[in-house]
mmCIF file of C-alpha atoms in Angstrom:
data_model
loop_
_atom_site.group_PDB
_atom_site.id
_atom_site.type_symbol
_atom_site.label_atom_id
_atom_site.label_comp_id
_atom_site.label_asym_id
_atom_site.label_seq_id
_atom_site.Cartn_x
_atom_site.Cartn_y
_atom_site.Cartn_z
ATOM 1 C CA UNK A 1 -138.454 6.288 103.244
ATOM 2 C CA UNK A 2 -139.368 8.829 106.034
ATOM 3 C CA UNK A 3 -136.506 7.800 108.776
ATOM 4 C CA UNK A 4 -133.804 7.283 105.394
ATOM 5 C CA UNK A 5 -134.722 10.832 104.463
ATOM 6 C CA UNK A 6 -134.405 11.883 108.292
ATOM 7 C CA UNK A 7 -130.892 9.987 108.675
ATOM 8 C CA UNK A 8 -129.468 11.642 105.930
ATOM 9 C CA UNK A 9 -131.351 15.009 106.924
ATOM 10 C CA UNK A 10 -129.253 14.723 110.422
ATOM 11 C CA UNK A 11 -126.122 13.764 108.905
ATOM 12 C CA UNK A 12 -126.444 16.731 106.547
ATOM 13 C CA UNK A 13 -127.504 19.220 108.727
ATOM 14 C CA UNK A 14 -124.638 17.943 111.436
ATOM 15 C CA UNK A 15 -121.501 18.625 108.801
ATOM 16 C CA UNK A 16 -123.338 22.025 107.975
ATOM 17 C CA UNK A 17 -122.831 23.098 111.977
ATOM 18 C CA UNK A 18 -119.724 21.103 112.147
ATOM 19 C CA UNK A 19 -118.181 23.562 109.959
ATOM 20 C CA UNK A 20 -120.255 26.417 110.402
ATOM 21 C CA UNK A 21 -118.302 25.738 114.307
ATOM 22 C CA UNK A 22 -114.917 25.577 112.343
ATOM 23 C CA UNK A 23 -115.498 28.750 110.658
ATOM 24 C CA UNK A 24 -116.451 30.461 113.604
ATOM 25 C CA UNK A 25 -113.099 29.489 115.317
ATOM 26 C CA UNK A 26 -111.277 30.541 112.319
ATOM 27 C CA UNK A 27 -112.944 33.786 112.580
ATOM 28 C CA UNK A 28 -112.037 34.145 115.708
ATOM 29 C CA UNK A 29 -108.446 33.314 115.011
ATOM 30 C CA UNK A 30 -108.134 35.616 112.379
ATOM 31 C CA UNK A 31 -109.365 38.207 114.436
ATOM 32 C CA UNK A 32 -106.761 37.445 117.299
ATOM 33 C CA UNK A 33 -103.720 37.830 115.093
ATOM 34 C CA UNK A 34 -105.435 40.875 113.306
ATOM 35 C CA UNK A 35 -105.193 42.440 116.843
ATOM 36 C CA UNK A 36 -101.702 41.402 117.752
ATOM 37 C CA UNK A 37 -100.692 42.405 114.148
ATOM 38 C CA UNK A 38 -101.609 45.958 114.720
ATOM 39 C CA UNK A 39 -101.693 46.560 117.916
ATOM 40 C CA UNK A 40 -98.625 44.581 119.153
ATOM 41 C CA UNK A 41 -96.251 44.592 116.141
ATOM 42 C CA UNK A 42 -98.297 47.883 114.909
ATOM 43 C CA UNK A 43 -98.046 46.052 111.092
ATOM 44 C CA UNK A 44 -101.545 45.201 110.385
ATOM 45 C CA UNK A 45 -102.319 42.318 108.085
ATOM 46 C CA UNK A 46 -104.585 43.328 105.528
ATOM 47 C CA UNK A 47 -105.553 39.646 105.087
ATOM 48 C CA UNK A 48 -107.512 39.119 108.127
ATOM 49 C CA UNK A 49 -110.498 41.295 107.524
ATOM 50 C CA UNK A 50 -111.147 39.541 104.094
ATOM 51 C CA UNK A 51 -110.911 35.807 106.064
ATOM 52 C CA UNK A 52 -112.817 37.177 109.007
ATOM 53 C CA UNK A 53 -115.687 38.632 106.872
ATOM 54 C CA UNK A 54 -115.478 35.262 104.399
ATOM 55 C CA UNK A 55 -115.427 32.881 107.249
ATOM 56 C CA UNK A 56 -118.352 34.334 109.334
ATOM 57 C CA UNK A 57 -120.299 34.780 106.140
ATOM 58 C CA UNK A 58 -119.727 30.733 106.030
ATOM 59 C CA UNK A 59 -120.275 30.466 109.212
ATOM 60 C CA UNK A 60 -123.964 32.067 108.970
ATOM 61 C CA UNK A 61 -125.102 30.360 106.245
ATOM 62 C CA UNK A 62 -124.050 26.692 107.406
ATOM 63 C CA UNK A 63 -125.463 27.610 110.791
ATOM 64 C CA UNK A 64 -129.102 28.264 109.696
ATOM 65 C CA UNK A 65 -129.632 24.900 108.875
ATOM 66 C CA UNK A 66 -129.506 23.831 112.477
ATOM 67 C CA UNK A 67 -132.105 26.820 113.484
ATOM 68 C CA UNK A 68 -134.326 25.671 110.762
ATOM 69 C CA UNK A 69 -134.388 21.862 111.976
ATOM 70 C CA UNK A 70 -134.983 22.652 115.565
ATOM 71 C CA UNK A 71 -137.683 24.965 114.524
ATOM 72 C CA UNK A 72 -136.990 27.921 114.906
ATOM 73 C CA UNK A 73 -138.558 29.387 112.044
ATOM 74 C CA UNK A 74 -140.837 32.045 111.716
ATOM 75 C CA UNK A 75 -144.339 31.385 112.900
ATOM 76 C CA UNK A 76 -146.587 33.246 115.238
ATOM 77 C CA UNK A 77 -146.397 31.338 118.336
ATOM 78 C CA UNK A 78 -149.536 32.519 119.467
ATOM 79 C CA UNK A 79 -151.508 30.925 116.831
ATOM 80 C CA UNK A 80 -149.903 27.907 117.337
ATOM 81 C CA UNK A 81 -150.391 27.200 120.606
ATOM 82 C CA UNK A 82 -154.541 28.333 120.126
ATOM 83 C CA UNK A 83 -154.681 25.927 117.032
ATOM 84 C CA UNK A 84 -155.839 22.406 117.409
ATOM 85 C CA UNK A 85 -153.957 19.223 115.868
ATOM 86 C CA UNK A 86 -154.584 19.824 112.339
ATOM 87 C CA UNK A 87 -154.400 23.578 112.517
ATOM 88 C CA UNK A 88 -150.834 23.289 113.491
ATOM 89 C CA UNK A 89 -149.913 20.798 110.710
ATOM 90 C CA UNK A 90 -151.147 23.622 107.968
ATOM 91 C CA UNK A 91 -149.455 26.295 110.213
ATOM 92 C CA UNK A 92 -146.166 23.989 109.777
ATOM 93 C CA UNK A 93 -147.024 23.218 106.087
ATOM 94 C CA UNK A 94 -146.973 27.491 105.460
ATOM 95 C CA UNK A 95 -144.400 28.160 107.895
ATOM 96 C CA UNK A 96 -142.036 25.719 105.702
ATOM 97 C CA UNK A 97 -143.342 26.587 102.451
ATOM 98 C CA UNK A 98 -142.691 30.077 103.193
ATOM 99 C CA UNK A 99 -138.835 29.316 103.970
ATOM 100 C CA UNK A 100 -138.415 27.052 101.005
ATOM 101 C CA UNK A 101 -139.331 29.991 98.791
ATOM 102 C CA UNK A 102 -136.882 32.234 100.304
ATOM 103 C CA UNK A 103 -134.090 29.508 101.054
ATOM 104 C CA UNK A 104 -135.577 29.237 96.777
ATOM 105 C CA UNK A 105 -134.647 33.064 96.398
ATOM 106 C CA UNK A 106 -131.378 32.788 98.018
ATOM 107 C CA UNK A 107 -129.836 30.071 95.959
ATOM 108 C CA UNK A 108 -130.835 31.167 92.584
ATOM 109 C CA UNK A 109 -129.490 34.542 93.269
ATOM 110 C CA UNK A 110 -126.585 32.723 95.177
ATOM 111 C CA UNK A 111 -125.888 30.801 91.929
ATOM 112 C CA UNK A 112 -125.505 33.788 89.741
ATOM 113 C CA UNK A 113 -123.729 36.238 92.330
ATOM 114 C CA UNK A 114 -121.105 33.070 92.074
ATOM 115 C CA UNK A 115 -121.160 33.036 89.060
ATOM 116 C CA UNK A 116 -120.415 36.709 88.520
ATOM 117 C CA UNK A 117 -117.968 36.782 91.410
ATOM 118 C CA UNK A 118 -116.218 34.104 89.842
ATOM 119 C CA UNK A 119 -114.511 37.119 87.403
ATOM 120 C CA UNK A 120 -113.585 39.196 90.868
ATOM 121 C CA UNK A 121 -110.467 38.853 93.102
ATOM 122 C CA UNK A 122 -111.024 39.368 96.718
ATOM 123 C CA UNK A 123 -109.534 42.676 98.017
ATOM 124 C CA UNK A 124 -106.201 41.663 100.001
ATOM 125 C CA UNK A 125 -106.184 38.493 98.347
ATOM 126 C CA UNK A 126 -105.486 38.909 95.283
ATOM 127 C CA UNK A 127 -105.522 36.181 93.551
ATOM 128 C CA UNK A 128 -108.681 34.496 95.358
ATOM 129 C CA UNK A 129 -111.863 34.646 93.238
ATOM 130 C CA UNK A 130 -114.952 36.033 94.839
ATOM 131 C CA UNK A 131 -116.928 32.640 93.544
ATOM 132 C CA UNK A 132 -115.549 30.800 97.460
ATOM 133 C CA UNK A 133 -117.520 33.822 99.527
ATOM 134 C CA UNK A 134 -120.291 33.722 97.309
ATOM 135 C CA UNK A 135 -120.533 30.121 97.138
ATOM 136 C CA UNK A 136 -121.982 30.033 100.684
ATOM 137 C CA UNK A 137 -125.214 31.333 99.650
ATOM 138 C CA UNK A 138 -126.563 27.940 97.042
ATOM 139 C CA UNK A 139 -124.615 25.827 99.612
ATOM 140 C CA UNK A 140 -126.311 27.021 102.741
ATOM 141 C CA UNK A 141 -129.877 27.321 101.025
ATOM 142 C CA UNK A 142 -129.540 23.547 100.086
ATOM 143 C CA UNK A 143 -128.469 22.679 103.559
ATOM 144 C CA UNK A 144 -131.492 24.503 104.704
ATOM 145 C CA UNK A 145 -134.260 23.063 102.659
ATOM 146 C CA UNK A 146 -132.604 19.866 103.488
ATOM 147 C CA UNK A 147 -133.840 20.825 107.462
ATOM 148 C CA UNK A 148 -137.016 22.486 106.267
ATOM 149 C CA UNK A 149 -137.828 18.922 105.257
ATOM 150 C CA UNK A 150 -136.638 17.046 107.870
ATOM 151 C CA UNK A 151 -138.602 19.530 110.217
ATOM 152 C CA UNK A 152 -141.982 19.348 108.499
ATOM 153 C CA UNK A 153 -141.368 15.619 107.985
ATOM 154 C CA UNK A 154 -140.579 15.074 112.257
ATOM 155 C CA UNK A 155 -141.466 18.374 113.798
ATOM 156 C CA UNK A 156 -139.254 20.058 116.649
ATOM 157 C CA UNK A 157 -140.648 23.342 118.616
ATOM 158 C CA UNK A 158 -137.193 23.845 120.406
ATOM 159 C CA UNK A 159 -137.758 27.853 120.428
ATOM 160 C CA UNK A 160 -140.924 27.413 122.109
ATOM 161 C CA UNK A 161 -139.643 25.068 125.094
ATOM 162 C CA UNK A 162 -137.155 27.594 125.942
ATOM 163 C CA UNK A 163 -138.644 30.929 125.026
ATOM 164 C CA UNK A 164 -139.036 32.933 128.093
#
């Protein structure tokens, strides 16, 4: 049950960055033909800054996952690396308990700032409801207690390996 739920952990948490990746080169896009728009042509597209802000918005929230699995959440390093074998399984059981409330927080109040966006156009693009920014918040928090999981279940101390 333990490698299933890992398998489908890494598959999960591997579309989140895959697009999270995507977004990020869309940003960047955006933000390339935002500059030749109105600096070049000197007729700015008013578009751009909505899909820049949307997309790295996206971007962040489908990019956390990935931090979380490799562990890099918060923890005091310190008394990790003082704490014996079963001090650092209780420090990992907090540590993750502590990010599944918040990753908790985020998508209940991700859920109804969707749901009230879903009323609101987006400024510039009129027409496109506010529910697509907003919907990164649920979507990213269940990508991310998907990798809280998956880390407490097979632990990874990345951050600490290559912390200077």
């Amino acid at each position: 049950m333990k490698q299933l739920f890992l398998r489908f952990e890494h598959w999960t948490t591997s579309i989140a960055m895959m697009v999270a990746c995507i977004m990020m080169a869309l940003s960047s896009i955006f933000a390339i033909h935002q500059i030749f728009t109105r600096f070049v042509i000197e007729s700015p597209a008013e578009w751009t800054e909505v899909l820049i802000r949307f997309s790295l918005i996206w971007m962040v929230f489908l990019g956390i996952p990935t931090a979380f699995r490799q562990g890099a959440m918060v923890s005091v390093d310190l008394l990790y690396r003082m704490s014996g074998q079963r001090g650092r399984r209780v420090l990992d059981t907090v540590v993750a308990a502590a990010a599944m409330l918040l990753c908790g927080v985020i998508f209940w109040w991700g859920l109804d700032y969707t749901n009230r966006g879903s009323v609101q156009s987006m400024i510039g693009l009129e027409g496109v409801s506010m529910f697509w920014a907003y919907l990164a918040l649920p979507v990213g928090a269940v990508f991310s207690m998907i990798s809280i999981v998956g880390n407490w279940l097979d632990p990874q101390r990345l951050e600490m390996e290559t912390a200077q």
